[in-house]
GROMACS .gro file of C-alpha atoms in nm:
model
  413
    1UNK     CA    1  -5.510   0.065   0.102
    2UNK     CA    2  -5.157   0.025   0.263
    3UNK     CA    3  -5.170   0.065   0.641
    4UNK     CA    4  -4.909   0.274   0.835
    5UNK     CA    5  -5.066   0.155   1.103
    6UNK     CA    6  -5.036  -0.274   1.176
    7UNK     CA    7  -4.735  -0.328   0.969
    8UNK     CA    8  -4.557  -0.685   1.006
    9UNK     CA    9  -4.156  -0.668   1.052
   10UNK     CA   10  -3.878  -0.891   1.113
   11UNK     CA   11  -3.691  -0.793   1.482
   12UNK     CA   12  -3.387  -0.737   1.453
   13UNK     CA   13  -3.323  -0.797   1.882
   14UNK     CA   14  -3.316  -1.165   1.964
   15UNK     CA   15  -3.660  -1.271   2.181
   16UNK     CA   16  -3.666  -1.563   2.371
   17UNK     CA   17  -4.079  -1.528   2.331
   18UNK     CA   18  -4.336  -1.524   2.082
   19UNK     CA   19  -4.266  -1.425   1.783
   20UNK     CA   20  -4.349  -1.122   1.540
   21UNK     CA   21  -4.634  -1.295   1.362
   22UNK     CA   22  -4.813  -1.431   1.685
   23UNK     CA   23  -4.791  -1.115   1.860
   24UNK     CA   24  -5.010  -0.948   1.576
   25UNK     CA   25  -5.228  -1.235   1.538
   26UNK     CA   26  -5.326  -1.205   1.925
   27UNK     CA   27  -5.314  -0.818   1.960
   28UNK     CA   28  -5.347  -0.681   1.558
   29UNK     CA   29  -5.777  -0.756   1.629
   30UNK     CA   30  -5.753  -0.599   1.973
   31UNK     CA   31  -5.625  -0.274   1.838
   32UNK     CA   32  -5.813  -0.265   1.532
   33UNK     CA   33  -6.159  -0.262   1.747
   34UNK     CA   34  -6.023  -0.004   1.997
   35UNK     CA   35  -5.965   0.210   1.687
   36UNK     CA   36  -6.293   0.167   1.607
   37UNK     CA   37  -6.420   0.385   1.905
   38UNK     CA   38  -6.128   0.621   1.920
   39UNK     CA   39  -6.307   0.921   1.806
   40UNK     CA   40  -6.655   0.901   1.999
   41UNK     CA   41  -6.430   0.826   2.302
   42UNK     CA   42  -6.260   1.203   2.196
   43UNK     CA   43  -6.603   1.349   2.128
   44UNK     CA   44  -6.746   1.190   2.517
   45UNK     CA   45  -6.438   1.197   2.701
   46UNK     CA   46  -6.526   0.867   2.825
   47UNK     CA   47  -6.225   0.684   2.974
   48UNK     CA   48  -6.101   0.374   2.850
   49UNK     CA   49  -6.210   0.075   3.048
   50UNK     CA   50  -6.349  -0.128   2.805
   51UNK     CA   51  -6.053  -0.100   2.606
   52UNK     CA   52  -5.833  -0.188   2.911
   53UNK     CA   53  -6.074  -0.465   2.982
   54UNK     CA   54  -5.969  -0.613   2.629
   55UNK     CA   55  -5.627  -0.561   2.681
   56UNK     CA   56  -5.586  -0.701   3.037
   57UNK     CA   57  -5.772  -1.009   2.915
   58UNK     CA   58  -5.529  -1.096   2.595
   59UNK     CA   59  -5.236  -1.032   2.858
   60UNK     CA   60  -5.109  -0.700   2.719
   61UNK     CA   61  -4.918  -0.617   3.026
   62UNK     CA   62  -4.738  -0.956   3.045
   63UNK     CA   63  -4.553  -0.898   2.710
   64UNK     CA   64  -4.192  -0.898   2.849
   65UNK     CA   65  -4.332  -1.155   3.141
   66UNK     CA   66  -4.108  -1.457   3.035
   67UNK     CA   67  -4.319  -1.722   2.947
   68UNK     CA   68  -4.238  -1.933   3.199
   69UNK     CA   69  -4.391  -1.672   3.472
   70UNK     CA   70  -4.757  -1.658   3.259
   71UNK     CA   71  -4.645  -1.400   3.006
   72UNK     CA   72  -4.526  -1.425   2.643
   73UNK     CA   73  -4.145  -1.334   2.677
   74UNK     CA   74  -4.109  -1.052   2.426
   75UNK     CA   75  -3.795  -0.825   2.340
   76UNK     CA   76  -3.796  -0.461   2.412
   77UNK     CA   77  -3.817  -0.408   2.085
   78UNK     CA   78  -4.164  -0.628   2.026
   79UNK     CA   79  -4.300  -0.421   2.306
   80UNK     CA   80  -4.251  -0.065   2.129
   81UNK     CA   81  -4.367  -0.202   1.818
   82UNK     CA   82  -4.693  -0.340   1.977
   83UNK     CA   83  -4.744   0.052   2.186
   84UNK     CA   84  -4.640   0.210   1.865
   85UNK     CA   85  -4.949  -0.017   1.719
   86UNK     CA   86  -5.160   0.083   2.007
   87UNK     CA   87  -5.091   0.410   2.011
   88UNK     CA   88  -5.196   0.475   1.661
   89UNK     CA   89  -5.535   0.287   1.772
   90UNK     CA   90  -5.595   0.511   2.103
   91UNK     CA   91  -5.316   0.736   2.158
   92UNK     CA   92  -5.405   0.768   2.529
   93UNK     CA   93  -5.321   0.375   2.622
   94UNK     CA   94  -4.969   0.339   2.592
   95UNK     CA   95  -4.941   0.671   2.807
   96UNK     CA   96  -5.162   0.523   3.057
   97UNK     CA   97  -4.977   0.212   3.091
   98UNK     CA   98  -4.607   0.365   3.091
   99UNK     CA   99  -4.503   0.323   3.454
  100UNK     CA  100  -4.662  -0.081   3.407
  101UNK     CA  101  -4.392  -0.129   3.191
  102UNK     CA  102  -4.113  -0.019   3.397
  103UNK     CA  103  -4.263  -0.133   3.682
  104UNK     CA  104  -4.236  -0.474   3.509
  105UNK     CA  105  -3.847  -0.432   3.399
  106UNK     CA  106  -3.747  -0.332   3.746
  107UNK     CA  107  -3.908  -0.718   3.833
  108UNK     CA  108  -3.701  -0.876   3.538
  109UNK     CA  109  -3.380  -0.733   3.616
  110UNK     CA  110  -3.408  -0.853   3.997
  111UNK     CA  111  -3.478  -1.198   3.905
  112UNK     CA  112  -3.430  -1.455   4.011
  113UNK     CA  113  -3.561  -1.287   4.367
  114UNK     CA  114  -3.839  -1.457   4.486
  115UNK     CA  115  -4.096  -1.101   4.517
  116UNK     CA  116  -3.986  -1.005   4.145
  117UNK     CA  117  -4.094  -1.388   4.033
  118UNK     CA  118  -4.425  -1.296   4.284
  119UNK     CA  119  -4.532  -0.959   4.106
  120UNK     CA  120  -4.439  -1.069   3.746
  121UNK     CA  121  -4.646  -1.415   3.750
  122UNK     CA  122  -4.962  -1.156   3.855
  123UNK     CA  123  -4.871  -0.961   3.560
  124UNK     CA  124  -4.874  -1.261   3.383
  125UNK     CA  125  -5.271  -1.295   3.514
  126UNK     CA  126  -5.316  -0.988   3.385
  127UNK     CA  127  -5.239  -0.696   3.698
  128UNK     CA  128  -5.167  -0.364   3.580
  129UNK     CA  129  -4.967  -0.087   3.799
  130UNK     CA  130  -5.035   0.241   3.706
  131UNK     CA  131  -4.851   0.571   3.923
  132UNK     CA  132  -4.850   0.876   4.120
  133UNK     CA  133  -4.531   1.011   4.163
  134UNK     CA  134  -4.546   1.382   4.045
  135UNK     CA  135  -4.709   1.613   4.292
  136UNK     CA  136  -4.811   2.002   4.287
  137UNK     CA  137  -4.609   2.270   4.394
  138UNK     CA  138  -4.255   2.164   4.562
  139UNK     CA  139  -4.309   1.796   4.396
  140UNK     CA  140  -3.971   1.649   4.459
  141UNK     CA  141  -3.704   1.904   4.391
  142UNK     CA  142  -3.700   1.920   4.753
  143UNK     CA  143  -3.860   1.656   4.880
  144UNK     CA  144  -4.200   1.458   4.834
  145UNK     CA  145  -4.471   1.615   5.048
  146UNK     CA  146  -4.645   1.261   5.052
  147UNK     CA  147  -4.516   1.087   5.343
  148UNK     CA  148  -4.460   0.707   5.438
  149UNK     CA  149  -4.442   0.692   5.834
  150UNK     CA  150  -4.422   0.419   6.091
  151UNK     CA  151  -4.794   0.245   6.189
  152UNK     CA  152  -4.738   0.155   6.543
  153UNK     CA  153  -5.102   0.009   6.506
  154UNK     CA  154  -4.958  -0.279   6.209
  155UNK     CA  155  -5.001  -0.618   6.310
  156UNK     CA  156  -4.646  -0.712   6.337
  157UNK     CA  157  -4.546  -0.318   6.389
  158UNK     CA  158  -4.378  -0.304   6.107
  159UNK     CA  159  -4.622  -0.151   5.875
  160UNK     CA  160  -4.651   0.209   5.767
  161UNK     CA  161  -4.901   0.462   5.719
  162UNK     CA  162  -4.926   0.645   5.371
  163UNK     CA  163  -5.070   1.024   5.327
  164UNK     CA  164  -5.050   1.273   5.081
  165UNK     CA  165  -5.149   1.384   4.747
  166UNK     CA  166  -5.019   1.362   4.397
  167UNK     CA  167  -5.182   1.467   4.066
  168UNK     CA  168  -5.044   1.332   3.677
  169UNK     CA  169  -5.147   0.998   3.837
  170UNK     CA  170  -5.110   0.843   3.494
  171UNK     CA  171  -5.317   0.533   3.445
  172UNK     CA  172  -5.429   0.510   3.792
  173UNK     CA  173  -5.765   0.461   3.722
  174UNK     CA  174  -5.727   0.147   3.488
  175UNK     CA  175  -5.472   0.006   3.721
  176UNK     CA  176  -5.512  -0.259   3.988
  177UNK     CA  177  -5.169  -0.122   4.179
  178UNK     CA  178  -5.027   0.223   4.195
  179UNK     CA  179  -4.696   0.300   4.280
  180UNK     CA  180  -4.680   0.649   4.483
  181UNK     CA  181  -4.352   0.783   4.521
  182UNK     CA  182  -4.327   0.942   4.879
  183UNK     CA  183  -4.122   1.071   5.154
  184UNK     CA  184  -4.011   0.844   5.439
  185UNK     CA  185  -3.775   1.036   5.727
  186UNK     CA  186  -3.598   1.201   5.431
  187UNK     CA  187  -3.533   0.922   5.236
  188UNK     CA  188  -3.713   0.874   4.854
  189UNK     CA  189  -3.918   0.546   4.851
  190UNK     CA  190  -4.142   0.364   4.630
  191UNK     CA  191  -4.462   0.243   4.738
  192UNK     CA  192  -4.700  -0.023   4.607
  193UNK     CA  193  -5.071   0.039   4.718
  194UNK     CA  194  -5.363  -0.145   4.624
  195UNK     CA  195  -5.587   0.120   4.382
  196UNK     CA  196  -5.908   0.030   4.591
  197UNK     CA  197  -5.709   0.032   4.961
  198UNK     CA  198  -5.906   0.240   5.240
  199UNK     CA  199  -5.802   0.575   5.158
  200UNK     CA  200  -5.740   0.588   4.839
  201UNK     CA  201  -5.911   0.832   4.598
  202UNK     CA  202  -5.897   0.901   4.254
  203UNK     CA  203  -6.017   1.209   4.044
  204UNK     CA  204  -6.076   1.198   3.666
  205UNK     CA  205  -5.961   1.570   3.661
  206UNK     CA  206  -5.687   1.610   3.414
  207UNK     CA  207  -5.765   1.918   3.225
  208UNK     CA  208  -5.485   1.942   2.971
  209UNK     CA  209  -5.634   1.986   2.575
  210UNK     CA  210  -5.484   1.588   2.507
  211UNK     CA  211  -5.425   1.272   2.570
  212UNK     CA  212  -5.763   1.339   2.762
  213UNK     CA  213  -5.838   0.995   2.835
  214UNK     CA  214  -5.490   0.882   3.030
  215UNK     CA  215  -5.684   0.900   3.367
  216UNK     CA  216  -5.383   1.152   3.458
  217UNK     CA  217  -5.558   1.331   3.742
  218UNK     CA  218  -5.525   1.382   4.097
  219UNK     CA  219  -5.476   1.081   4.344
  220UNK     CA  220  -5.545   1.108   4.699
  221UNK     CA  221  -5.384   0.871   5.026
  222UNK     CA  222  -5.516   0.940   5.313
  223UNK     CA  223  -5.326   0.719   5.616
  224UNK     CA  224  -5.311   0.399   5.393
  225UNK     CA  225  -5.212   0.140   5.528
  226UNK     CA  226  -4.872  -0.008   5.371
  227UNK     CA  227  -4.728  -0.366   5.484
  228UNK     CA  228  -4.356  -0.316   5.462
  229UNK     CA  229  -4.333  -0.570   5.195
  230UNK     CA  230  -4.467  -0.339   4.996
  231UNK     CA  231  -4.210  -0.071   5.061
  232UNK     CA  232  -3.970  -0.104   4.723
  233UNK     CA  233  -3.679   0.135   4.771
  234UNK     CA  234  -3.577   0.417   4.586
  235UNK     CA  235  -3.713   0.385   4.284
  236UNK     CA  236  -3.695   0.666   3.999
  237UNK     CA  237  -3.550   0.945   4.062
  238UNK     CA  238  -3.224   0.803   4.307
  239UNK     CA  239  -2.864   0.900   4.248
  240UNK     CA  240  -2.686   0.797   3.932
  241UNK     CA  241  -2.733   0.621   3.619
  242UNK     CA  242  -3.074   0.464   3.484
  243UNK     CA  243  -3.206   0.266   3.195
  244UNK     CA  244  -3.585   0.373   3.355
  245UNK     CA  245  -3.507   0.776   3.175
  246UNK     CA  246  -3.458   0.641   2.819
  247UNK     CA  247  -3.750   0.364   2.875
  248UNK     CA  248  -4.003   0.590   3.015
  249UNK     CA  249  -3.904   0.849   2.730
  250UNK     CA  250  -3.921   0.601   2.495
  251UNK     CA  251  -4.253   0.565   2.535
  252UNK     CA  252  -4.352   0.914   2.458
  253UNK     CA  253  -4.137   0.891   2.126
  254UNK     CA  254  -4.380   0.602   2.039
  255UNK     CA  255  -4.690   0.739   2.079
  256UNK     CA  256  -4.609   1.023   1.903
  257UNK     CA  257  -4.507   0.764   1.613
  258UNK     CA  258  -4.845   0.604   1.644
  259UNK     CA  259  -4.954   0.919   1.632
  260UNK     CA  260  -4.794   1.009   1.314
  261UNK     CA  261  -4.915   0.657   1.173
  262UNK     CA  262  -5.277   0.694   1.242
  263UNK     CA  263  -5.284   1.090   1.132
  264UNK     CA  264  -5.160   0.941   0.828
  265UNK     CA  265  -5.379   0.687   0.759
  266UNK     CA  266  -5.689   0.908   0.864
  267UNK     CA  267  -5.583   1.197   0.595
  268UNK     CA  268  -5.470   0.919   0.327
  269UNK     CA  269  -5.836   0.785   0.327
  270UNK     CA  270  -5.975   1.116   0.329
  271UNK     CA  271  -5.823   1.286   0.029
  272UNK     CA  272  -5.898   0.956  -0.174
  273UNK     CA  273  -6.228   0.960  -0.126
  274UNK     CA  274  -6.297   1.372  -0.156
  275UNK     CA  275  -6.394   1.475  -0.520
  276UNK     CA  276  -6.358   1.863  -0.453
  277UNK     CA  277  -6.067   2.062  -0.515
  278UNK     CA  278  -6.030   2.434  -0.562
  279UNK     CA  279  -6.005   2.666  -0.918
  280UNK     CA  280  -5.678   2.703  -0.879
  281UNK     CA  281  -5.600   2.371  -0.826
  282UNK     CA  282  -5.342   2.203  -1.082
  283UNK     CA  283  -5.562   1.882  -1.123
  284UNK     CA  284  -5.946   1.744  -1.111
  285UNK     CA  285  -5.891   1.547  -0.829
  286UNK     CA  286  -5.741   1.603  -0.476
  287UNK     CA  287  -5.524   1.330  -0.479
  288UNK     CA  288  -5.341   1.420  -0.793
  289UNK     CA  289  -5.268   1.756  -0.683
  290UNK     CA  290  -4.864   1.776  -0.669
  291UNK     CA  291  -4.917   1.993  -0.295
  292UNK     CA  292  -5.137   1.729  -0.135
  293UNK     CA  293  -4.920   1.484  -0.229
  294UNK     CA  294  -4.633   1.711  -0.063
  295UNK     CA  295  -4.845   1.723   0.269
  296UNK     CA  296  -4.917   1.341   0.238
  297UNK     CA  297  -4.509   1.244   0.192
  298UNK     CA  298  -4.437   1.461   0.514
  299UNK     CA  299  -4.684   1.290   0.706
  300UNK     CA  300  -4.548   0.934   0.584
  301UNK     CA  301  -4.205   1.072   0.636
  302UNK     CA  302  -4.339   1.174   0.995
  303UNK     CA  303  -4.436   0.879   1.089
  304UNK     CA  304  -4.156   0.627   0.943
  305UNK     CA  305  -3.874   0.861   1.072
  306UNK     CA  306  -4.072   0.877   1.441
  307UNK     CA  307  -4.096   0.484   1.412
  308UNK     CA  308  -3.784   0.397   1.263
  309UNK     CA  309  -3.623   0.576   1.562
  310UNK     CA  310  -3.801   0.452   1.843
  311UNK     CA  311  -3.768   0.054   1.722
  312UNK     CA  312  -3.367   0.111   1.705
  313UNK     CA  313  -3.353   0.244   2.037
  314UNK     CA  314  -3.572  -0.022   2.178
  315UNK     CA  315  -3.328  -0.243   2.019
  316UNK     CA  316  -3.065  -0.080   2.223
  317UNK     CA  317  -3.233  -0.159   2.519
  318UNK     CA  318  -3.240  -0.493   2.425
  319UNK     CA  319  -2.851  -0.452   2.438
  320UNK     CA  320  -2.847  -0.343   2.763
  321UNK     CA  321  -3.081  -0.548   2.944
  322UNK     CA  322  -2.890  -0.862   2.821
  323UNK     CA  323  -2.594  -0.638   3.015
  324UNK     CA  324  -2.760  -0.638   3.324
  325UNK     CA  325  -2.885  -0.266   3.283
  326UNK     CA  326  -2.518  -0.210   3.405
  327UNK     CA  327  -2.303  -0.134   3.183
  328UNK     CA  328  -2.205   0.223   3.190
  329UNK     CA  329  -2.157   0.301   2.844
  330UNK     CA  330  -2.456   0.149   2.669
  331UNK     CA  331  -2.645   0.306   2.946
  332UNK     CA  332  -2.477   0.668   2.813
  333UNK     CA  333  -2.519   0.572   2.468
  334UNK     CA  334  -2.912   0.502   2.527
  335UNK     CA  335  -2.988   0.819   2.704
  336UNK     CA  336  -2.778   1.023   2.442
  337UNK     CA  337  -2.974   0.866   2.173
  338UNK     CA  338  -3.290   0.893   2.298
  339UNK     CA  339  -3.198   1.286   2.380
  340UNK     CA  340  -3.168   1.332   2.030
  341UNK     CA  341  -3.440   1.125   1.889
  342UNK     CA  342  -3.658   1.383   2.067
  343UNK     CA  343  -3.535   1.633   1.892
  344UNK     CA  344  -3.618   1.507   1.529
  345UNK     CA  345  -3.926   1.335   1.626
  346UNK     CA  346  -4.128   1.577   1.840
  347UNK     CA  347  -4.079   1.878   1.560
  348UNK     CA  348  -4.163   1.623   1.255
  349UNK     CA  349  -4.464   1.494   1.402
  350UNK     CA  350  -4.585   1.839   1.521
  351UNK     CA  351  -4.517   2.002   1.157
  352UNK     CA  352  -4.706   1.687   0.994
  353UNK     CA  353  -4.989   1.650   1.202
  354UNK     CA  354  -5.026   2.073   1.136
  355UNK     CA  355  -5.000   2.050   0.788
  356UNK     CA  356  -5.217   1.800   0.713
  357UNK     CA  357  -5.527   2.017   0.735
  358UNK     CA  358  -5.353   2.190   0.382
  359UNK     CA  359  -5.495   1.896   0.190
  360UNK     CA  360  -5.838   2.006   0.238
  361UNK     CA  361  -6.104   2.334   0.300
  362UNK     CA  362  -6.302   2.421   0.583
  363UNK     CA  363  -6.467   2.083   0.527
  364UNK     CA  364  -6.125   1.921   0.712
  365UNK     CA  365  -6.191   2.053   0.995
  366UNK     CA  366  -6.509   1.871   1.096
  367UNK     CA  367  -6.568   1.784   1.430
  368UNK     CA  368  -6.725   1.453   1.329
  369UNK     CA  369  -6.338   1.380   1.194
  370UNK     CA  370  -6.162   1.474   1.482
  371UNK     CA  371  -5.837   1.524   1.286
  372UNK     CA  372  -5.758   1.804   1.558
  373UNK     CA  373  -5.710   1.521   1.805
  374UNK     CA  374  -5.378   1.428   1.599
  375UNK     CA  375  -5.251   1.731   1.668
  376UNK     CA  376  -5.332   1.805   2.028
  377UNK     CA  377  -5.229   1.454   2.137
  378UNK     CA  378  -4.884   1.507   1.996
  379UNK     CA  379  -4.859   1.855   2.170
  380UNK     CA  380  -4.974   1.756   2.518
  381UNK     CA  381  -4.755   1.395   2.487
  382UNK     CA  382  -4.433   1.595   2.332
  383UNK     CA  383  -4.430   1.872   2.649
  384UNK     CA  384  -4.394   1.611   2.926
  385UNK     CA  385  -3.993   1.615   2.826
  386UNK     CA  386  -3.996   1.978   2.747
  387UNK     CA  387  -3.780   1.941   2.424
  388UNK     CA  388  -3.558   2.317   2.516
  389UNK     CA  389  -3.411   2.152   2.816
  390UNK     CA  390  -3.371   1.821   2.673
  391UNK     CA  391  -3.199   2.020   2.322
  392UNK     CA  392  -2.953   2.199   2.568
  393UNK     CA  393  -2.845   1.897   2.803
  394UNK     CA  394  -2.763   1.717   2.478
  395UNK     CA  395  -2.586   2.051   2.344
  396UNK     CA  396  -2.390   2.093   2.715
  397UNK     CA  397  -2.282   1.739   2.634
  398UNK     CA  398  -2.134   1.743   2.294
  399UNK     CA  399  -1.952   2.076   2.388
  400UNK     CA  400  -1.819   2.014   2.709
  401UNK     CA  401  -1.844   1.635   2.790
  402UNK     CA  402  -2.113   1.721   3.061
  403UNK     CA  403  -2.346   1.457   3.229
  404UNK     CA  404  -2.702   1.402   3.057
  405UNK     CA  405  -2.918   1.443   3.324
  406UNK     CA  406  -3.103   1.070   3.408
  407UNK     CA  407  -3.399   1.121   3.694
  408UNK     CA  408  -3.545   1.413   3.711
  409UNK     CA  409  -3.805   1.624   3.875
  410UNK     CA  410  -4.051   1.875   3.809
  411UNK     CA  411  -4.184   2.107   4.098
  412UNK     CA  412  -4.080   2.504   4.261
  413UNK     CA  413  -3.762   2.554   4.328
   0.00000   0.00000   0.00000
């Protein structure tokens, strides 16, 4: 059989790394065995820590690291293929490790500074940041209700005190840093806290019908104590352009390609094997019926079109980091693209991963298959961009020249 799934490619982005071919041979075996467990994991709801255990220790987080700092110095575009790989494994992962990454490109575009060398050769030993940023109610249309305030009890009184409470604390739980967006005197900052610090508690309560195993639940601080070294600035969200909306979108757009891949794969395998067909049918076997073969070609055309997308705007990224992550255009041309690649990947994958029960009877719809988890990953990962906002910013644009928006925030008005 033909895999969707683990397919080698040339890149087409320069990477001053490993290559193509070593990447798989290191992380190809990884993602094959986490694939293995993916649907008693669905069927327990048992989080992912073993899996993150194999990952941390083969360096999965270091992958844009240069190699110089500990890490294996690969392109943008190596690091979607690999989380389109991964996603198709455990759909859940590359979620849960989204902030990491741009956590990690915020380090690599303020090199050569001494703290960005610092955080990326720990990355390199395998740290992992996950976040908590969004937080219920208000969130940060107004303001962040967590607050960052002076500790006049720090040893060098310059520390601060951290208290609030956030919840969509993606990856959290598998991370050994978090970085909590929060309030300080009316001013947006980003804050790096130590996942086990005095005060810090996590809940495994995200409720949502997918992607149940991102450890996206509520995170509470409860006067942590911050060193100001720790205190990182703005971070997402500040005034003006950003290459972190199109990365951190990008990501979604990838695991609902691995998505597509693996929901392929997992129907493919099943109609060859399955022997029973209907009266009506226009052939003996499944898999020579001309309408299965319809539902199997939209799948495949799912998943290439969803993957085909999201490598050529990682590829743009490449463009743009080589830039500095300042040029003005490319950063325009990014976000526009990746507006628009929402718009033909969420609605393909959806359609596909529905339509694939067609193939079969009742039978398809076994638990022990779990071929439901296809489609409600792809639902809960494709509403975190709601696609009629994102559809009508891109239409504003092409009409009337109007500003994409870059950070944004959910919460009340």
């Amino acid at each position: 059989m033909t895999s969707t799934v683990s397919s080698t490619e040339p890149s087409t982005s320069a990477s001053p790394g490993t290559t193509d071919e070593r990447l798989d041979e290191v992380f190809a075996p990884i993602f094959a065995r986490i694939a293995e467990g993916a649907v008693q994991r669905e069927d327990d709801r048992r989080l992912a820590h073993d899996e993150v255990s194999w990952l941390r220790e083969a360096k999965f987080g270091s992958l844009r690291v240069p190699v110089e700092l500990g890490g294996y110095g690969a392109s943008i575009r190596q690091l979607f293929r690999l989380l389109i790989d991964l996603a198709a494994a455990e759909s859940n992962l590359p979620q849960a490790l989204r902030v990491h990454w741009s956590f990690v490109e915020d380090q690599l575009a303020a090199l050569p500074d001494e703290a960005a060398q610092q955080w990326l050769r720990k990355v390199g030993e395998g740290t992992l940041v996950g976040n908590a940023i969004t937080e219920p109610g208000v969130g940060a249309i107004d303001r962040y209700q967590t607050r960052l305030t002076p500790d006049p009890a720090s040893a060098d009184g310059t520390g601060f005190r951290l208290d609030g409470t956030k919840y969509y604390s993606t990856g959290s739980l598998y991370s050994d840093h978090i970085l909590v967006a929060a309030d300080s005197d009316g001013e947006r900052v980003s804050v790096l806290v130590d996942a086990d610090a005095d005060g810090v508690t996590q809940h495994d309560d995200w409720d949502g019908f997918g992607q149940r195993l991102t450890a996206s639940g509520t995170t509470e601080f409860a006067g942590v104590r911050v060193p100001a070294e720790r205190v990182l600035g703005p971070g997402y969200g500040g005034e003006g352009r950003t290459y972190a909306t199109s990365y951190l979108q990008l990501v979604q757009l990838a695991v609902l390609a691995g998505i597509a891949a693996r929901a392929t794969d997992d129907v493919v395998e099943w109609v060859r094997n399955r022997t029973r067909t209907f009266t009506h049918s226009t052939a003996d076997l499944p898999r020579h019926d001309p309408l299965v073969q319809q539902v199997i070609g939209r799948l495949s055309a799912a998943a290439y079109t969803a993957r085909t997308l999201v490598l050529d705007i990682a590829a743009e990224l490449d463009e743009l980091a080589l830039a500095g992550w300042e040029d003005a255009e490319l950063l325009d041309r990014v976000e526009f693209d990746v507006a628009r690649a929402q718009a033909a990947v969420i609605p393909a994958v959806l359609d596909a991963t529905t339509q694939l029960f067609e193939v079969g009877g009742a039978s398809i719809t076994s638990e022990r298959l779990r071929f439901d988890r296809h489609w409600r990953n792809a639902r809960v990962i494709s509403v975190h961009n709601p696609l009629i906002f994102k559809l009508q910013a891109v239409g504003d644009h092409v009409l009337n020249g109007t500003d994409l928006p870059y950070a944004w925030s959910a919460g009340q008005k």
